[in-house]
CSV table of C-alpha atoms in Angstrom, one decimal:
chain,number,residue,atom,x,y,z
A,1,UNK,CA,84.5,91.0,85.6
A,2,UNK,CA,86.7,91.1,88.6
A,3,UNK,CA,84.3,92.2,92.0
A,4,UNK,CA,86.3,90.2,94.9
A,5,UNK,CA,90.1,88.8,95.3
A,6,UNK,CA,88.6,85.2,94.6
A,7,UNK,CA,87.8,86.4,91.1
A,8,UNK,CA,91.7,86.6,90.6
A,9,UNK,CA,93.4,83.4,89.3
A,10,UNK,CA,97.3,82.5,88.8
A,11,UNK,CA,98.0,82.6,85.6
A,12,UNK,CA,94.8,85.3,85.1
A,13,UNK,CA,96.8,87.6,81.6
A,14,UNK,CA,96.3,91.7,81.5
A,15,UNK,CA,97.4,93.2,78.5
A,16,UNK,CA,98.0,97.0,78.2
A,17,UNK,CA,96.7,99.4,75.6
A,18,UNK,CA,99.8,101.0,73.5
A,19,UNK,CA,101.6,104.4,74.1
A,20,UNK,CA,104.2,106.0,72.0
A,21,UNK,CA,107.2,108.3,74.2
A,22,UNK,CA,108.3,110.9,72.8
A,23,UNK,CA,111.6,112.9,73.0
A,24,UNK,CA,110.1,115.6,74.8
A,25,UNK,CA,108.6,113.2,77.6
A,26,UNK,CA,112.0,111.5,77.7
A,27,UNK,CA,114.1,114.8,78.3
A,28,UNK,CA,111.4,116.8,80.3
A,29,UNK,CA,110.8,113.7,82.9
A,30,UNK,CA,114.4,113.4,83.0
A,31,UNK,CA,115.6,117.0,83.9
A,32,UNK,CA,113.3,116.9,87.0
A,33,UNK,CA,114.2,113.2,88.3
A,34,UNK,CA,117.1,112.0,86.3
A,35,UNK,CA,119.3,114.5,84.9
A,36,UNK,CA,122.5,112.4,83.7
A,37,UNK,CA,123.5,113.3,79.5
A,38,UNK,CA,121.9,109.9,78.4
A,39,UNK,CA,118.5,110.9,79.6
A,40,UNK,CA,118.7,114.7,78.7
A,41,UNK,CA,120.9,115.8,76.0
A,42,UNK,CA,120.7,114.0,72.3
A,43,UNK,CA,124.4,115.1,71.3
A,44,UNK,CA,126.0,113.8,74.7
A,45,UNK,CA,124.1,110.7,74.8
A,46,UNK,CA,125.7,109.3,71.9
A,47,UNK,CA,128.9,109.0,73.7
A,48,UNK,CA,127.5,107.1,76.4
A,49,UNK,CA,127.1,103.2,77.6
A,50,UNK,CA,123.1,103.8,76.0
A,51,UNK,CA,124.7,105.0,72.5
A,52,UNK,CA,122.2,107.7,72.2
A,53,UNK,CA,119.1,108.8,74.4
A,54,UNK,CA,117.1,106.7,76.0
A,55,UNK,CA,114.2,107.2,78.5
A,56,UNK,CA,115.1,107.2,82.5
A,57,UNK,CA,114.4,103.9,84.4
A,58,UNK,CA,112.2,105.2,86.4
A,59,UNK,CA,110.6,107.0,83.8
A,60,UNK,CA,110.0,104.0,82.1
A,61,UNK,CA,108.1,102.7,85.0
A,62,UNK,CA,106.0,105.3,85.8
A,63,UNK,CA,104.9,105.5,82.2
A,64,UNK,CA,103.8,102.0,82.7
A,65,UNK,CA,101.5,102.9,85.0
A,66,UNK,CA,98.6,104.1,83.3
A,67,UNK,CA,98.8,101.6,81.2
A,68,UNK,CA,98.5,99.0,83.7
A,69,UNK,CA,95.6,101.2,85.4
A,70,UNK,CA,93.5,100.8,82.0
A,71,UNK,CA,93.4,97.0,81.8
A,72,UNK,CA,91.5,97.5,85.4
A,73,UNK,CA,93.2,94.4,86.9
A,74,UNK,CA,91.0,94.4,89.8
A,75,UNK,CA,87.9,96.0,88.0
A,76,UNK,CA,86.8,98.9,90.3
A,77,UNK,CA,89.5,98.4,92.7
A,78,UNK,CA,92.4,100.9,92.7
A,79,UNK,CA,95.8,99.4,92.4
A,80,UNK,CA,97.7,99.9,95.3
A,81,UNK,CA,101.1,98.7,95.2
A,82,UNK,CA,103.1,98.1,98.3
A,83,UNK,CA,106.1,96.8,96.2
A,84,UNK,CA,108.2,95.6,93.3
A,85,UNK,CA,110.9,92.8,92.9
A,86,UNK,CA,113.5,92.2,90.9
A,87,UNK,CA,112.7,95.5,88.3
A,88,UNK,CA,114.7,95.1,85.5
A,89,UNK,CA,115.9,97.3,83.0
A,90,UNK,CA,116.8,94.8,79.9
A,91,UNK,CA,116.7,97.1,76.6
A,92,UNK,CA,117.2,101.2,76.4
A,93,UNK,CA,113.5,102.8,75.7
A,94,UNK,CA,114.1,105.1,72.8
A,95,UNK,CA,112.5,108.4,71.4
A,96,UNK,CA,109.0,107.3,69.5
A,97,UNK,CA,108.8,103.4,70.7
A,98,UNK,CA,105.4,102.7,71.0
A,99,UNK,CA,105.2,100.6,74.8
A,100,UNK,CA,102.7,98.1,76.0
A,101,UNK,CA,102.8,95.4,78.7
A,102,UNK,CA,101.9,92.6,79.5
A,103,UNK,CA,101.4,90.7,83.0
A,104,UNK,CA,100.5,87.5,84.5
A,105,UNK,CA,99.3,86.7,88.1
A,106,UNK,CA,102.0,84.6,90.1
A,107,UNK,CA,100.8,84.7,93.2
A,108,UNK,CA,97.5,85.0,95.5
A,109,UNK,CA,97.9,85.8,98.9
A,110,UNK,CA,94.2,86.0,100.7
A,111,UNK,CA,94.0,87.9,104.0
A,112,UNK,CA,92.8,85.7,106.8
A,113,UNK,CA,90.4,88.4,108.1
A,114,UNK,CA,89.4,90.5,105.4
A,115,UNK,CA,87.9,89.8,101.7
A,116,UNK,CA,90.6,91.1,99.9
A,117,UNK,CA,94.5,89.7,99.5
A,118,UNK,CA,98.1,90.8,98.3
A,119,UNK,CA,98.1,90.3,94.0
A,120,UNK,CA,101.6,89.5,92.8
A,121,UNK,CA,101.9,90.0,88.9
A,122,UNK,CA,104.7,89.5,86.9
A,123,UNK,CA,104.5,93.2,84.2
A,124,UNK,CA,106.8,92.6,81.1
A,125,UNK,CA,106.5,95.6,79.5
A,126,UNK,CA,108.0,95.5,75.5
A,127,UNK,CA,107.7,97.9,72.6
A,128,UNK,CA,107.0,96.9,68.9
A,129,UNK,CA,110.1,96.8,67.6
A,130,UNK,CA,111.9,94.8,70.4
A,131,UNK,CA,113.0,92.0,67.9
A,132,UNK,CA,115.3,94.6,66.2
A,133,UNK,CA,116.8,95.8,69.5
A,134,UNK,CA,120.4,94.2,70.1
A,135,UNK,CA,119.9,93.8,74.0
A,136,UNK,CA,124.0,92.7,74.5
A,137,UNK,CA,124.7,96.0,73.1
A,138,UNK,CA,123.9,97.9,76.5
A,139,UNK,CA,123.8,95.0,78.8
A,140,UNK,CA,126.3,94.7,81.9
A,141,UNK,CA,128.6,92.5,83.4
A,142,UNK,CA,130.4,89.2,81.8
B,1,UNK,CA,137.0,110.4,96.6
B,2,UNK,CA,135.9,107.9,94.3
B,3,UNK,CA,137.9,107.3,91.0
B,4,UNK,CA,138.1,103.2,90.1
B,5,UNK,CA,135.6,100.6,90.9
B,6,UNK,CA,138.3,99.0,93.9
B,7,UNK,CA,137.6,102.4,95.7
B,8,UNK,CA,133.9,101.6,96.5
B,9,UNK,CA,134.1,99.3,99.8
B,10,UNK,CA,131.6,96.9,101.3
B,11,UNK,CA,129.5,98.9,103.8
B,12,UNK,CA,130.1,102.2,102.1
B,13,UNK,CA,127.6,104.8,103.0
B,14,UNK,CA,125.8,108.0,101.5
B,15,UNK,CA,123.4,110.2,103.0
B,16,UNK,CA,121.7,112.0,100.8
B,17,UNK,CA,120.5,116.1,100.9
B,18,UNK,CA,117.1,116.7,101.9
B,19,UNK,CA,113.9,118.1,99.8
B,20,UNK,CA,110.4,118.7,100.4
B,21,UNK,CA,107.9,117.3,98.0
B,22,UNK,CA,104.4,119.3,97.6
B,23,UNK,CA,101.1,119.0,97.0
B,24,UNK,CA,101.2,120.4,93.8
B,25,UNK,CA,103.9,117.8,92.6
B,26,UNK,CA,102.3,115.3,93.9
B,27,UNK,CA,99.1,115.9,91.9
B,28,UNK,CA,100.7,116.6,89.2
B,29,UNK,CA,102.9,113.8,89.1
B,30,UNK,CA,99.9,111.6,89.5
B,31,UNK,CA,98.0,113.2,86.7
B,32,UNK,CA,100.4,112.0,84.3
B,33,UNK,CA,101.2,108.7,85.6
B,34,UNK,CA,99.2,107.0,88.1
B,35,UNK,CA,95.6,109.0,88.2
B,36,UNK,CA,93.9,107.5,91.3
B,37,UNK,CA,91.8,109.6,93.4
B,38,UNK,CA,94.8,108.9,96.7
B,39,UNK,CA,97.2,110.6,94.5
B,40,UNK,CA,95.1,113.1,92.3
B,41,UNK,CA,92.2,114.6,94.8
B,42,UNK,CA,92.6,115.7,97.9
B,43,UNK,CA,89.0,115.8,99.8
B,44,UNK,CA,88.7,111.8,97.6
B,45,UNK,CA,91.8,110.9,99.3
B,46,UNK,CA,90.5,110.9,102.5
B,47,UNK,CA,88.2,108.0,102.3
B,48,UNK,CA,90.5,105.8,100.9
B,49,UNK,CA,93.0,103.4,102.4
B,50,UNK,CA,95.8,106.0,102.0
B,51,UNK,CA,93.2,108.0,104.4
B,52,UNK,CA,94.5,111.3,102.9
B,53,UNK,CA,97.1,112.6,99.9
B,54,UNK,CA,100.1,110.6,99.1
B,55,UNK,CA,102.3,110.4,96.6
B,56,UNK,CA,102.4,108.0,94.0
B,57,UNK,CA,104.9,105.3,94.8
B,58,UNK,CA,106.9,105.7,91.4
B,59,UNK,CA,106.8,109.3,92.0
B,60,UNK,CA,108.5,109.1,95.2
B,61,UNK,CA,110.9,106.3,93.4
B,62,UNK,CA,111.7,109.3,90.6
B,63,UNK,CA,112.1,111.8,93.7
B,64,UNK,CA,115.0,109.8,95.3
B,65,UNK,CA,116.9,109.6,92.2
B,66,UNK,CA,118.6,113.4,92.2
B,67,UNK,CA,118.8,113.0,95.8
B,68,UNK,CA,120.8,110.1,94.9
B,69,UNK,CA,123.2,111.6,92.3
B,70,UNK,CA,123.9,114.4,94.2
B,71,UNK,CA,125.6,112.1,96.5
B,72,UNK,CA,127.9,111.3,93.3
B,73,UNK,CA,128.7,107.7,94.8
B,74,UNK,CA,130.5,106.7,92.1
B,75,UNK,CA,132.8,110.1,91.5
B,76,UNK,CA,132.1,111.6,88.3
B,77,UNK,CA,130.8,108.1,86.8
B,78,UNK,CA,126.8,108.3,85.9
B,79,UNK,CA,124.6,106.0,88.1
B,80,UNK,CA,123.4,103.9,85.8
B,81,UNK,CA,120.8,101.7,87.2
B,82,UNK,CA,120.5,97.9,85.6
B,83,UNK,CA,117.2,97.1,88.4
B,84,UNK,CA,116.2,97.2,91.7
B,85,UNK,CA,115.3,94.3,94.0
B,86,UNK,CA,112.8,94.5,96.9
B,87,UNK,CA,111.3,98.1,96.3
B,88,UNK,CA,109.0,98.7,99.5
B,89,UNK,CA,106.9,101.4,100.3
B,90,UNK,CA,106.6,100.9,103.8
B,91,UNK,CA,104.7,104.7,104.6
B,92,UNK,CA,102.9,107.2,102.3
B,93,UNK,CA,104.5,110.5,101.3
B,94,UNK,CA,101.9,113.6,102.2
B,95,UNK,CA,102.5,117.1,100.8
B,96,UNK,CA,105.1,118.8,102.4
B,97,UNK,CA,107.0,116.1,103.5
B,98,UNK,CA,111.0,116.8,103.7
B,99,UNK,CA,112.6,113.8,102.3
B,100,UNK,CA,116.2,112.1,102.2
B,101,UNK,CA,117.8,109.1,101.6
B,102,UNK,CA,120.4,107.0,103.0
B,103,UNK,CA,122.5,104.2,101.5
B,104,UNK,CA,125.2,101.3,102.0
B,105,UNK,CA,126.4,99.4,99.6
B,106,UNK,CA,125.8,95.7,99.8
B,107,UNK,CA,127.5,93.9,97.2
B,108,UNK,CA,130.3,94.5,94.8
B,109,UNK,CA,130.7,92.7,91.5
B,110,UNK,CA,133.8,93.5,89.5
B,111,UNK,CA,134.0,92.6,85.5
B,112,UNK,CA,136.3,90.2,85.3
B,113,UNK,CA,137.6,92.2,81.9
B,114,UNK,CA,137.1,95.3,82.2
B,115,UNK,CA,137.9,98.2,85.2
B,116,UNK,CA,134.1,98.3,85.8
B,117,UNK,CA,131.6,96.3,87.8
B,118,UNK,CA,128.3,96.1,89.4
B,119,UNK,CA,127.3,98.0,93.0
B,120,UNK,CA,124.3,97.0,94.4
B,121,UNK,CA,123.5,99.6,97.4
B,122,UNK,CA,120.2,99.7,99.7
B,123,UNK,CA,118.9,102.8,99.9
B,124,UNK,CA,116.3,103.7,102.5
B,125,UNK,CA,114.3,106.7,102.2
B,126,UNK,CA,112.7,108.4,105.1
B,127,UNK,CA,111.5,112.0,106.2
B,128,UNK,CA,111.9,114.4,109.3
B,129,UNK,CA,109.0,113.2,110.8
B,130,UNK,CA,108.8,109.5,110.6
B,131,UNK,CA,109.0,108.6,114.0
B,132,UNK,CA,105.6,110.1,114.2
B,133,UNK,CA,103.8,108.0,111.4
B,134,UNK,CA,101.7,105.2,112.2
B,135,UNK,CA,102.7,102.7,109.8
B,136,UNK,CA,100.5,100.0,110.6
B,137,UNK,CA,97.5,102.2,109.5
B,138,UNK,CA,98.6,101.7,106.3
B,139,UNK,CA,100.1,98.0,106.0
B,140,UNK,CA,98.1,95.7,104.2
B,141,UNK,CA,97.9,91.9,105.6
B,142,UNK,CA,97.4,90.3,108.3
């Protein structure tokens, strides 16, 4: 059970529980906060770089959130995050895949005055049928 | 107006049009996707280190985003984001704030096959009145 910050240890795992998101999520999240055809229309996403709809970016990481929030990485302790590095979006999050995460601690930073610190973990967040996914298909770049 | 990849320039800027974010998004946001008592409850709020109601940082993330397109910086070509280094969230959003966002692009990357390439642009987001915020009050560290 985590209390303080000297609880926390590099290399200390979280994983998340599971979610499925669904079409409707995908389109409704992305007609408020990302309305480009391969978030919001079936038909037009097809003839896009994402070859068919696929969850917003940001989407995808807000729906990480609660899941990260369940494993209670810090026990009774909110999780407040004053950043991110190097977010990466590596695979197109589909209609109906099921999501979890999984994270590591890298770093500890302990304040010098206070009993608490800055947490870095590393989230890698997957879905069950990643294996199957052809990642060069919609990555970038040569 | 921006047609080809060689018409975006180093140092290239965008401001972006302004919009006010509310209480009731910002709960309701939060409900979905980060459900901490800072982001979901008001009177709760107070007594945390937020020290009031403010947005969820992947909600204000998701906020920028039609701000964003509706700067069209690449023409009629979708912004298709591939990650995001350094994400900061240097001051909370409250209810009512007015936000916008401004940006410069940083680096350019062409393919070397195809007419295409990779923009990375900073994008700072601020509101009306954040000249008036005490951002220490809410920096973690020491």
């Amino acid at each position: 059970m985590i209390e303080w910050f000297d609880d926390l240890k590099l290399g200390m795992r979280f994983v998340t529980p599971e979610k499925r998101i669904t079409r409707e999520d995908i389109v409704r999240f992305a007609r408020e906060f990302d309305p480009q055809p391969f978030h919001t229309d079936e038909a037009a996403a097809e003839h896009t770089v994402l070859k068919g709809l696929a969850a917003s970016g940001w989407h995808t990481a807000a729906f990480a959130m609660p899941l990260i929030l369940a494993t209670k990485p810090f026990g009774r302790h909110p999780v407040f995050g004053m950043g991110v590095n190097e977010l990466r979006w590596l695979a197109p999050v589909r209609p109906g895949d099921v999501l979890h995460l999984e994270g590591e601690i890298t770093e500890l930073i302990p304040s010098k005055t206070r009993p608490q610190g800055i947490v870095w973990i590393k989230w890698i967040g997957t879905h069950r049928d990643y294996d199957k996914i052809d990642v060069k298909r919609v990555q970038h770049g040569d």
